[in-house]
Amino acid sequence: MTSGRDARALSAEWLDRFEHALGSADIESVIGLFEEKGFWRDLVAFTWNIKTLEGREAIAAMLRANLEHISPSNWRIEKAVNLSSGVHEAWLGFETGAGRGRGIVRLRDGRAWTLLTTLEELKGFEERKGKLRPRGVEHGVYRREKNWLEMKEAETAALGFEAQPYCVIVGGGQGGIALGARLRQLQVPTIILEKNKRPGDSWRNRYRSLVLHDPVWYDHLPYIPFPENWPIFAPKDKIGDWLEMYVKVMELNYWTSTECVRAAYDEVSAEWSVDVQREGKRVTLRPKHLVFATGAYGPPMEAPLPGLKLFAGECYHSSRYVSGEAYVGKNCVVLGGNSSAHDIAADLWQYGAKVTMIQRSPTTVVRSETLMELGFEALYSEKAIDAGITTADADLIFAATPFRVMPEEQIKLYRQISDRDHAFYTRLKKSGFRIDFGEDESGLMMKAIRTGSGYYIDVGASELIANRSIAVKSGVEIRQVKRNMVELTDGSELPADVIVMATGFQSMNRAVAPIISEEVADKVGTCWGLGSGVHNDPGPWEGEPRNMWKPTQQPGLWFHGGNLHLSRHYSLLLALQLKARMERLATPVYGLQPVHHKS
Amino acid sequence: MTSGRDARALSAEWLDRFEHALGSADIESVIGLFEEKGFWRDLVAFTWNIKTLEGREAIAAMLRANLEHISPSNWRIEKAVNLSSGVHEAWLGFETGAGRGRGIVRLRDGRAWTLLTTLEELKGFEERKGKLRPRGVEHGVYRREKNWLEMKEAETAALGFEAQPYCVIVGGGQGGIALGARLRQLQVPTIILEKNKRPGDSWRNRYRSLVLHDPVWYDHLPYIPFPENWPIFAPKDKIGDWLEMYVKVMELNYWTSTECVRAAYDEVSAEWSVDVQREGKRVTLRPKHLVFATGAYGPPMEAPLPGLKLFAGECYHSSRYVSGEAYVGKNCVVLGGNSSAHDIAADLWQYGAKVTMIQRSPTTVVRSETLMELGFEALYSEKAIDAGITTADADLIFAATPFRVMPEEQIKLYRQISDRDHAFYTRLKKSGFRIDFGEDESGLMMKAIRTGSGYYIDVGASELIANRSIAVKSGVEIRQVKRNMVELTDGSELPADVIVMATGFQSMNRAVAPIISEEVADKVGTCWGLGSGVHNDPGPWEGEPRNMWKPTQQPGLWFHGGNLHLSRHYSLLLALQLKARMERLATPVYGLQPVHHKS
């Protein structure tokens, strides 16, 4: 084993050669500093895109295209550590012509196995925070200056009417809000459109028992971290109140009770015409950029259920489920076996309903306690805080592992999880519930990244399944719905007063279709997924989530989404791309993604 | 000079002897470890009071009374540093029977010059934050549990009706809110009464140009620090929004549009009967403790103005001033020469009024820039943050200097300020404006602590005075008001359409009189002031602000107030005192203050 001092010396030597080779545009030497199959993951700094370049040739091709535009310089090592198995990790700082960035390089035998570079700020457009925070008042006395409130009210009244926003964000959940806050800080005039009455309603309106399954340390929004008394797992209404507060305190231009009705792009003026219905009144906005942030994923995916017209009971998508209050003693069928299905089945059981879950395909289940300890603790926990790992550090460490490499690590993790919770899994399987850890055994997080579905973090419903409080029918589909029952593909029948379709969500690009057009929805193609070749994430391999937070095939159209972690981290990268365009900086996009799938 | 290592060794030796002497109740040895005139400032940990014990005999007397009840133990050094001029400072941790505390000792020649001890938490009643934060949801599934919102709504509906609060706070400004948040964290059922419609209105309703004169680093509330993009000097409406958000997010039981009408204490049941008018309805509350947090200081102090009945214009107290909008071209007289007088005079000038300030006595003026650099930078600034000084650390350092010692340091500071800004002061004096730095030249902060008035942090109005945009009449009073003018004590007359009385505030105990009784207001006596023997702060010397955050002569009656800094810091100490009483811990109050002044 080598010491931290060795890591620093080795990294410094590597970085010296790297900087020299980049500086002299000696691309052959640059790629010689990487392993043959080494990775360079770039977040906006070099590619004005979100790209993982896999292998020396891919790296060389990127540098041939973009190096001269980027002018990297001033590389330095922030710290260096030894990871296990002979990997030296160094944290880097650097500059480009346009901005300042950070990165992480992981070296094996003196060569880069992985390199992450990420843009953090634009030169000349640094955020006004910390040492650059605004004064709040210009000292000295001027006649008739507006005070803060009057300026804010004037801006609110004018934006969208006398003045046009540079950016419009469709959807005011955590994604739209986090991005809106970043853009506000960067002084990019922005309006967020939210169909509900109050910020946070997208959380409040969901089922009454909903509580975040991710822990607080993983969930911070930018700028205002949750306070130290915030619960580990936040209830939905508390998140709703936090978002409402956040919108107010961050001074976002947030239009409530507003629906985006139509949007059309004018190629000549490079401008959108966005028709919105705001509290019943039609307003047309003319932003340069339009961001869809309409949810972690896309619109609800409803299952086609033959015979549904004859059904005497209620049938609706899980996104519309609120509570089991009305279903005491009723026969409830929950179609699906993932997170929402579990939460809803448990909620129905609490109210005394008779619940059957129809699990169409196997589910990755992990006990919350186990995941907290083995999955989150190193980066997002009180322990990580004690170790001096800030949320920004944790996000950087997480981002430093290329998606191609991630499954290897995750397979090891899930082997460990499966061993530790062997008794739990055995008992759960006995109930007929089917468990998997994904096609390659890489578990929950890879399923989330690849397909956004297929998993449940167990906070109690698994016990209800194991002890038969919730019945399970597994490996079947609904063949047809009858008046008071559903008939399954194995020929069995279940009495049913209610059917809740916990059948997931469509790709985000489908949300574009009713507002812009089917053509544009198809032109940009599916969102999310890596092209990993597993069920619901067909190849070819793309290496980064499709269309998220980066340029798409439709100029001026962007997608922002994901959980609180992704909303926090990638909102900065998207905001920097938009700010750079507003300031007319050169933004040579490398490797704009071709479209392989439409939904 | 000795090194930091020496400071540690010296402090460790001292602490060892101190702990041993305390442990064996050897009070003679304890006081031998102090300088003859050494100080022990205790915040609740040893005295269940806020006391500075001055000199060996005072320390011995306190220990004779309280040492056996307190049982201190487990003393340790957190860090040690060398201050200038041979002073070694060590940061301490310790325990008592009831709780855990921290402290700072400053040693000279091996003896304690000053010792600060402060209670930080109660054993068995630790706040649920950080590592002890709540889970937010109990995993496992139980039938019909209430969700977070339902529990909150049920609590809100019951408190004050089916369930009685342990504590009622009169006044919902920063003081009531900070204390309410601390009590919530300590699970002390509390209702905050606020006469305005929304939390934050006490700020919003003030004059339109009001901006905090203290900087952001000094102003944080507990639990949720201002974000990194918060302005240095926050405008009043932004503070208002923050407080409103804070009340919501911290889940305070905060009754808006509610006035406290009457309160009476029943000695037998040791309970208050508090009649409130809540949105027009009478409610009677029965708390054990009643806290007045009705403002930084007390009710407005109106000057008696002979002839006022004949005045054809408007005349009102500065607390009711909103803006100069209506006074374009009008003759405005501002009576007073301190902060509000300056802000209001400048605001009137902005609107084009003709303004004369009547300065009755000299004012301490300090340029904001100068005060930020020389006064705040070491403890409350980006520089302090870079040096690793947290807000809690800064509060502790600030608290470690006894009030008796403070003027010496401040006199040095104000000599420096007066030198640096010599040109500024010379120019300002030329306009006829009278400057002082207090009777003992100790400047602004001592004036604030001793009398809560007599100063202005210059953010621009001084220039308007220097350049005669605002006229000043100094060293005079209003002899009488006539129909369209005021006659001054020097015989001169000023035309007047408006008179704003920026004449300050009464002592907080006067707010008690109309609600409880004149007798109780007199029984508790005046609030604030140290007994320093200067104008408006008559002796005898008391060494701590009178009646603030500590037991008073009226059982169950407490006062909480001050700026954001004091509200943040002392709210914890008051909350711990209340929590200890709720949990029926022994709280032997040492040295309850006798009353020397009634208003």
PDB file of N, CA, C and O in Angstrom, chain A residues 176-218:
ATOM      1  N   GLY A 176     -37.996  21.956 -11.319  1.00  0.00           N
ATOM      2  CA  GLY A 176     -38.179  23.318 -11.804  1.00  0.00           C
ATOM      3  C   GLY A 176     -37.716  24.344 -10.789  1.00  0.00           C
ATOM      4  O   GLY A 176     -37.132  25.374 -11.142  1.00  0.00           O
ATOM      5  N   ILE A 177     -37.941  24.050  -9.529  1.00  0.00           N
ATOM      6  CA  ILE A 177     -37.574  24.998  -8.469  1.00  0.00           C
ATOM      7  C   ILE A 177     -36.055  25.071  -8.308  1.00  0.00           C
ATOM      8  O   ILE A 177     -35.480  26.162  -8.217  1.00  0.00           O
ATOM      9  N   ALA A 178     -35.397  23.929  -8.293  1.00  0.00           N
ATOM     10  CA  ALA A 178     -33.927  23.937  -8.145  1.00  0.00           C
ATOM     11  C   ALA A 178     -33.291  24.660  -9.328  1.00  0.00           C
ATOM     12  O   ALA A 178     -32.401  25.507  -9.164  1.00  0.00           O
ATOM     13  N   LEU A 179     -33.773  24.355 -10.536  1.00  0.00           N
ATOM     14  CA  LEU A 179     -33.220  25.032 -11.711  1.00  0.00           C
ATOM     15  C   LEU A 179     -33.544  26.515 -11.672  1.00  0.00           C
ATOM     16  O   LEU A 179     -32.689  27.357 -11.985  1.00  0.00           O
ATOM     17  N   GLY A 180     -34.768  26.841 -11.290  1.00  0.00           N
ATOM     18  CA  GLY A 180     -35.159  28.247 -11.191  1.00  0.00           C
ATOM     19  C   GLY A 180     -34.271  29.023 -10.231  1.00  0.00           C
ATOM     20  O   GLY A 180     -33.899  30.171 -10.485  1.00  0.00           O
ATOM     21  N   ALA A 181     -33.904  28.381  -9.131  1.00  0.00           N
ATOM     22  CA  ALA A 181     -33.048  29.047  -8.146  1.00  0.00           C
ATOM     23  C   ALA A 181     -31.651  29.279  -8.718  1.00  0.00           C
ATOM     24  O   ALA A 181     -31.071  30.358  -8.557  1.00  0.00           O
ATOM     25  N   ARG A 182     -31.129  28.277  -9.408  1.00  0.00           N
ATOM     26  CA  ARG A 182     -29.803  28.438 -10.029  1.00  0.00           C
ATOM     27  C   ARG A 182     -29.832  29.584 -11.047  1.00  0.00           C
ATOM     28  O   ARG A 182     -28.913  30.403 -11.114  1.00  0.00           O
ATOM     29  N   LEU A 183     -30.881  29.620 -11.851  1.00  0.00           N
ATOM     30  CA  LEU A 183     -30.968  30.646 -12.899  1.00  0.00           C
ATOM     31  C   LEU A 183     -31.134  32.033 -12.282  1.00  0.00           C
ATOM     32  O   LEU A 183     -30.577  33.013 -12.769  1.00  0.00           O
ATOM     33  N   ARG A 184     -31.899  32.098 -11.213  1.00  0.00           N
ATOM     34  CA  ARG A 184     -32.060  33.388 -10.520  1.00  0.00           C
ATOM     35  C   ARG A 184     -30.702  33.885 -10.042  1.00  0.00           C
ATOM     36  O   ARG A 184     -30.360  35.057 -10.196  1.00  0.00           O
ATOM     37  N   GLN A 185     -29.934  32.975  -9.467  1.00  0.00           N
ATOM     38  CA  GLN A 185     -28.607  33.356  -8.989  1.00  0.00           C
ATOM     39  C   GLN A 185     -27.721  33.829 -10.126  1.00  0.00           C
ATOM     40  O   GLN A 185     -26.864  34.679  -9.944  1.00  0.00           O
ATOM     41  N   LEU A 186     -27.920  33.226 -11.290  1.00  0.00           N
ATOM     42  CA  LEU A 186     -27.102  33.594 -12.456  1.00  0.00           C
ATOM     43  C   LEU A 186     -27.716  34.758 -13.233  1.00  0.00           C
ATOM     44  O   LEU A 186     -27.237  35.122 -14.303  1.00  0.00           O
ATOM     45  N   GLN A 187     -28.789  35.327 -12.685  1.00  0.00           N
ATOM     46  CA  GLN A 187     -29.443  36.470 -13.302  1.00  0.00           C
ATOM     47  C   GLN A 187     -29.920  36.177 -14.729  1.00  0.00           C
ATOM     48  O   GLN A 187     -29.766  36.986 -15.638  1.00  0.00           O
ATOM     49  N   VAL A 188     -30.502  34.995 -14.881  1.00  0.00           N
ATOM     50  CA  VAL A 188     -31.163  34.627 -16.133  1.00  0.00           C
ATOM     51  C   VAL A 188     -32.666  34.788 -15.894  1.00  0.00           C
ATOM     52  O   VAL A 188     -33.252  34.029 -15.128  1.00  0.00           O
ATOM     53  N   PRO A 189     -33.305  35.774 -16.527  1.00  0.00           N
ATOM     54  CA  PRO A 189     -34.746  35.988 -16.286  1.00  0.00           C
ATOM     55  C   PRO A 189     -35.559  34.743 -16.652  1.00  0.00           C
ATOM     56  O   PRO A 189     -35.473  34.254 -17.786  1.00  0.00           O
ATOM     57  N   THR A 190     -36.305  34.243 -15.723  1.00  0.00           N
ATOM     58  CA  THR A 190     -36.953  32.937 -15.868  1.00  0.00           C
ATOM     59  C   THR A 190     -38.342  32.974 -15.244  1.00  0.00           C
ATOM     60  O   THR A 190     -38.553  33.610 -14.215  1.00  0.00           O
ATOM     61  N   ILE A 191     -39.278  32.290 -15.889  1.00  0.00           N
ATOM     62  CA  ILE A 191     -40.589  32.052 -15.275  1.00  0.00           C
ATOM     63  C   ILE A 191     -40.795  30.552 -15.160  1.00  0.00           C
ATOM     64  O   ILE A 191     -40.538  29.803 -16.111  1.00  0.00           O
ATOM     65  N   ILE A 192     -41.252  30.130 -14.004  1.00  0.00           N
ATOM     66  CA  ILE A 192     -41.600  28.728 -13.772  1.00  0.00           C
ATOM     67  C   ILE A 192     -43.121  28.616 -13.834  1.00  0.00           C
ATOM     68  O   ILE A 192     -43.823  29.380 -13.174  1.00  0.00           O
ATOM     69  N   LEU A 193     -43.606  27.669 -14.614  1.00  0.00           N
ATOM     70  CA  LEU A 193     -45.052  27.469 -14.748  1.00  0.00           C
ATOM     71  C   LEU A 193     -45.490  26.258 -13.933  1.00  0.00           C
ATOM     72  O   LEU A 193     -44.954  25.164 -14.110  1.00  0.00           O
ATOM     73  N   GLU A 194     -46.439  26.454 -13.056  1.00  0.00           N
ATOM     74  CA  GLU A 194     -46.898  25.342 -12.202  1.00  0.00           C
ATOM     75  C   GLU A 194     -48.420  25.277 -12.251  1.00  0.00           C
ATOM     76  O   GLU A 194     -49.086  26.277 -11.994  1.00  0.00           O
ATOM     77  N   LYS A 195     -48.955  24.117 -12.547  1.00  0.00           N
ATOM     78  CA  LYS A 195     -50.404  24.019 -12.716  1.00  0.00           C
ATOM     79  C   LYS A 195     -51.161  24.089 -11.394  1.00  0.00           C
ATOM     80  O   LYS A 195     -52.310  24.494 -11.344  1.00  0.00           O
ATOM     81  N   ASN A 196     -50.503  23.713 -10.294  1.00  0.00           N
ATOM     82  CA  ASN A 196     -51.185  23.715  -9.001  1.00  0.00           C
ATOM     83  C   ASN A 196     -51.284  25.121  -8.403  1.00  0.00           C
ATOM     84  O   ASN A 196     -50.672  26.060  -8.886  1.00  0.00           O
ATOM     85  N   LYS A 197     -52.034  25.193  -7.298  1.00  0.00           N
ATOM     86  CA  LYS A 197     -52.290  26.500  -6.683  1.00  0.00           C
ATOM     87  C   LYS A 197     -51.111  27.030  -5.886  1.00  0.00           C
ATOM     88  O   LYS A 197     -50.922  28.234  -5.780  1.00  0.00           O
ATOM     89  N   ARG A 198     -50.363  26.128  -5.249  1.00  0.00           N
ATOM     90  CA  ARG A 198     -49.252  26.566  -4.396  1.00  0.00           C
ATOM     91  C   ARG A 198     -48.007  25.760  -4.732  1.00  0.00           C
ATOM     92  O   ARG A 198     -48.104  24.570  -5.045  1.00  0.00           O
ATOM     93  N   PRO A 199     -46.848  26.394  -4.625  1.00  0.00           N
ATOM     94  CA  PRO A 199     -45.622  25.602  -4.741  1.00  0.00           C
ATOM     95  C   PRO A 199     -45.656  24.477  -3.709  1.00  0.00           C
ATOM     96  O   PRO A 199     -46.083  24.691  -2.569  1.00  0.00           O
ATOM     97  N   GLY A 200     -45.236  23.300  -4.111  1.00  0.00           N
ATOM     98  CA  GLY A 200     -45.231  22.166  -3.185  1.00  0.00           C
ATOM     99  C   GLY A 200     -46.460  21.273  -3.331  1.00  0.00           C
ATOM    100  O   GLY A 200     -46.491  20.161  -2.809  1.00  0.00           O
ATOM    101  N   ASP A 201     -47.485  21.765  -4.058  1.00  0.00           N
ATOM    102  CA  ASP A 201     -48.699  20.960  -4.192  1.00  0.00           C
ATOM    103  C   ASP A 201     -48.460  19.657  -4.948  1.00  0.00           C
ATOM    104  O   ASP A 201     -49.196  18.685  -4.764  1.00  0.00           O
ATOM    105  N   SER A 202     -47.458  19.633  -5.805  1.00  0.00           N
ATOM    106  CA  SER A 202     -47.186  18.384  -6.531  1.00  0.00           C
ATOM    107  C   SER A 202     -46.822  17.281  -5.521  1.00  0.00           C
ATOM    108  O   SER A 202     -47.045  16.104  -5.785  1.00  0.00           O
ATOM    109  N   TRP A 203     -46.275  17.664  -4.371  1.00  0.00           N
ATOM    110  CA  TRP A 203     -46.056  16.690  -3.299  1.00  0.00           C
ATOM    111  C   TRP A 203     -47.302  16.527  -2.440  1.00  0.00           C
ATOM    112  O   TRP A 203     -47.724  15.411  -2.145  1.00  0.00           O
ATOM    113  N   ARG A 204     -47.899  17.629  -2.047  1.00  0.00           N
ATOM    114  CA  ARG A 204     -49.061  17.554  -1.144  1.00  0.00           C
ATOM    115  C   ARG A 204     -50.184  16.715  -1.739  1.00  0.00           C
ATOM    116  O   ARG A 204     -50.888  16.014  -1.026  1.00  0.00           O
ATOM    117  N   ASN A 205     -50.366  16.814  -3.076  1.00  0.00           N
ATOM    118  CA  ASN A 205     -51.489  16.134  -3.711  1.00  0.00           C
ATOM    119  C   ASN A 205     -51.311  14.621  -3.816  1.00  0.00           C
ATOM    120  O   ASN A 205     -52.229  13.934  -4.256  1.00  0.00           O
ATOM    121  N   ARG A 206     -50.147  14.114  -3.457  1.00  0.00           N
ATOM    122  CA  ARG A 206     -49.956  12.670  -3.614  1.00  0.00           C
ATOM    123  C   ARG A 206     -50.513  11.901  -2.413  1.00  0.00           C
ATOM    124  O   ARG A 206     -51.063  12.469  -1.483  1.00  0.00           O
ATOM    125  N   TYR A 207     -50.390  10.577  -2.449  1.00  0.00           N
ATOM    126  CA  TYR A 207     -51.072   9.752  -1.434  1.00  0.00           C
ATOM    127  C   TYR A 207     -50.618  10.087  -0.026  1.00  0.00           C
ATOM    128  O   TYR A 207     -49.492  10.407   0.210  1.00  0.00           O
ATOM    129  N   ARG A 208     -51.569  10.000   0.896  1.00  0.00           N
ATOM    130  CA  ARG A 208     -51.376  10.577   2.227  1.00  0.00           C
ATOM    131  C   ARG A 208     -50.222   9.980   3.010  1.00  0.00           C
ATOM    132  O   ARG A 208     -49.627  10.628   3.861  1.00  0.00           O
ATOM    133  N   SER A 209     -49.846   8.746   2.726  1.00  0.00           N
ATOM    134  CA  SER A 209     -48.786   8.110   3.512  1.00  0.00           C
ATOM    135  C   SER A 209     -47.399   8.337   2.905  1.00  0.00           C
ATOM    136  O   SER A 209     -46.412   7.851   3.427  1.00  0.00           O
ATOM    137  N   LEU A 210     -47.337   9.097   1.817  1.00  0.00           N
ATOM    138  CA  LEU A 210     -46.048   9.248   1.122  1.00  0.00           C
ATOM    139  C   LEU A 210     -45.016   9.956   1.996  1.00  0.00           C
ATOM    140  O   LEU A 210     -45.240  11.037   2.535  1.00  0.00           O
ATOM    141  N   VAL A 211     -43.884   9.310   2.107  1.00  0.00           N
ATOM    142  CA  VAL A 211     -42.720   9.832   2.832  1.00  0.00           C
ATOM    143  C   VAL A 211     -41.522   9.531   1.938  1.00  0.00           C
ATOM    144  O   VAL A 211     -41.488   8.487   1.293  1.00  0.00           O
ATOM    145  N   LEU A 212     -40.579  10.453   1.867  1.00  0.00           N
ATOM    146  CA  LEU A 212     -39.400  10.187   1.037  1.00  0.00           C
ATOM    147  C   LEU A 212     -38.740   8.880   1.457  1.00  0.00           C
ATOM    148  O   LEU A 212     -38.602   8.603   2.638  1.00  0.00           O
ATOM    149  N   HIS A 213     -38.318   8.100   0.487  1.00  0.00           N
ATOM    150  CA  HIS A 213     -37.588   6.872   0.789  1.00  0.00           C
ATOM    151  C   HIS A 213     -36.083   7.124   0.815  1.00  0.00           C
ATOM    152  O   HIS A 213     -35.313   6.286   1.271  1.00  0.00           O
ATOM    153  N   ASP A 214     -35.665   8.279   0.325  1.00  0.00           N
ATOM    154  CA  ASP A 214     -34.254   8.675   0.398  1.00  0.00           C
ATOM    155  C   ASP A 214     -34.046   9.529   1.645  1.00  0.00           C
ATOM    156  O   ASP A 214     -34.937  10.267   2.053  1.00  0.00           O
ATOM    157  N   PRO A 215     -32.856   9.472   2.220  1.00  0.00           N
ATOM    158  CA  PRO A 215     -32.629  10.206   3.475  1.00  0.00           C
ATOM    159  C   PRO A 215     -32.249  11.669   3.254  1.00  0.00           C
ATOM    160  O   PRO A 215     -31.808  12.059   2.177  1.00  0.00           O
ATOM    161  N   VAL A 216     -32.416  12.445   4.273  1.00  0.00           N
ATOM    162  CA  VAL A 216     -32.245  13.901   4.225  1.00  0.00           C
ATOM    163  C   VAL A 216     -30.910  14.344   3.623  1.00  0.00           C
ATOM    164  O   VAL A 216     -30.866  15.296   2.844  1.00  0.00           O
ATOM    165  N   TRP A 217     -29.854  13.639   3.934  1.00  0.00           N
ATOM    166  CA  TRP A 217     -28.511  14.088   3.504  1.00  0.00           C
ATOM    167  C   TRP A 217     -28.373  14.033   1.981  1.00  0.00           C
ATOM    168  O   TRP A 217     -27.506  14.660   1.405  1.00  0.00           O
ATOM    169  N   TYR A 218     -29.223  13.261   1.362  1.00  0.00           N
ATOM    170  CA  TYR A 218     -29.191  13.020  -0.077  1.00  0.00           C
ATOM    171  C   TYR A 218     -30.125  13.999  -0.794  1.00  0.00           C
ATOM    172  O   TYR A 218     -30.069  14.112  -2.008  1.00  0.00           O
TER     173      TYR A 218
END
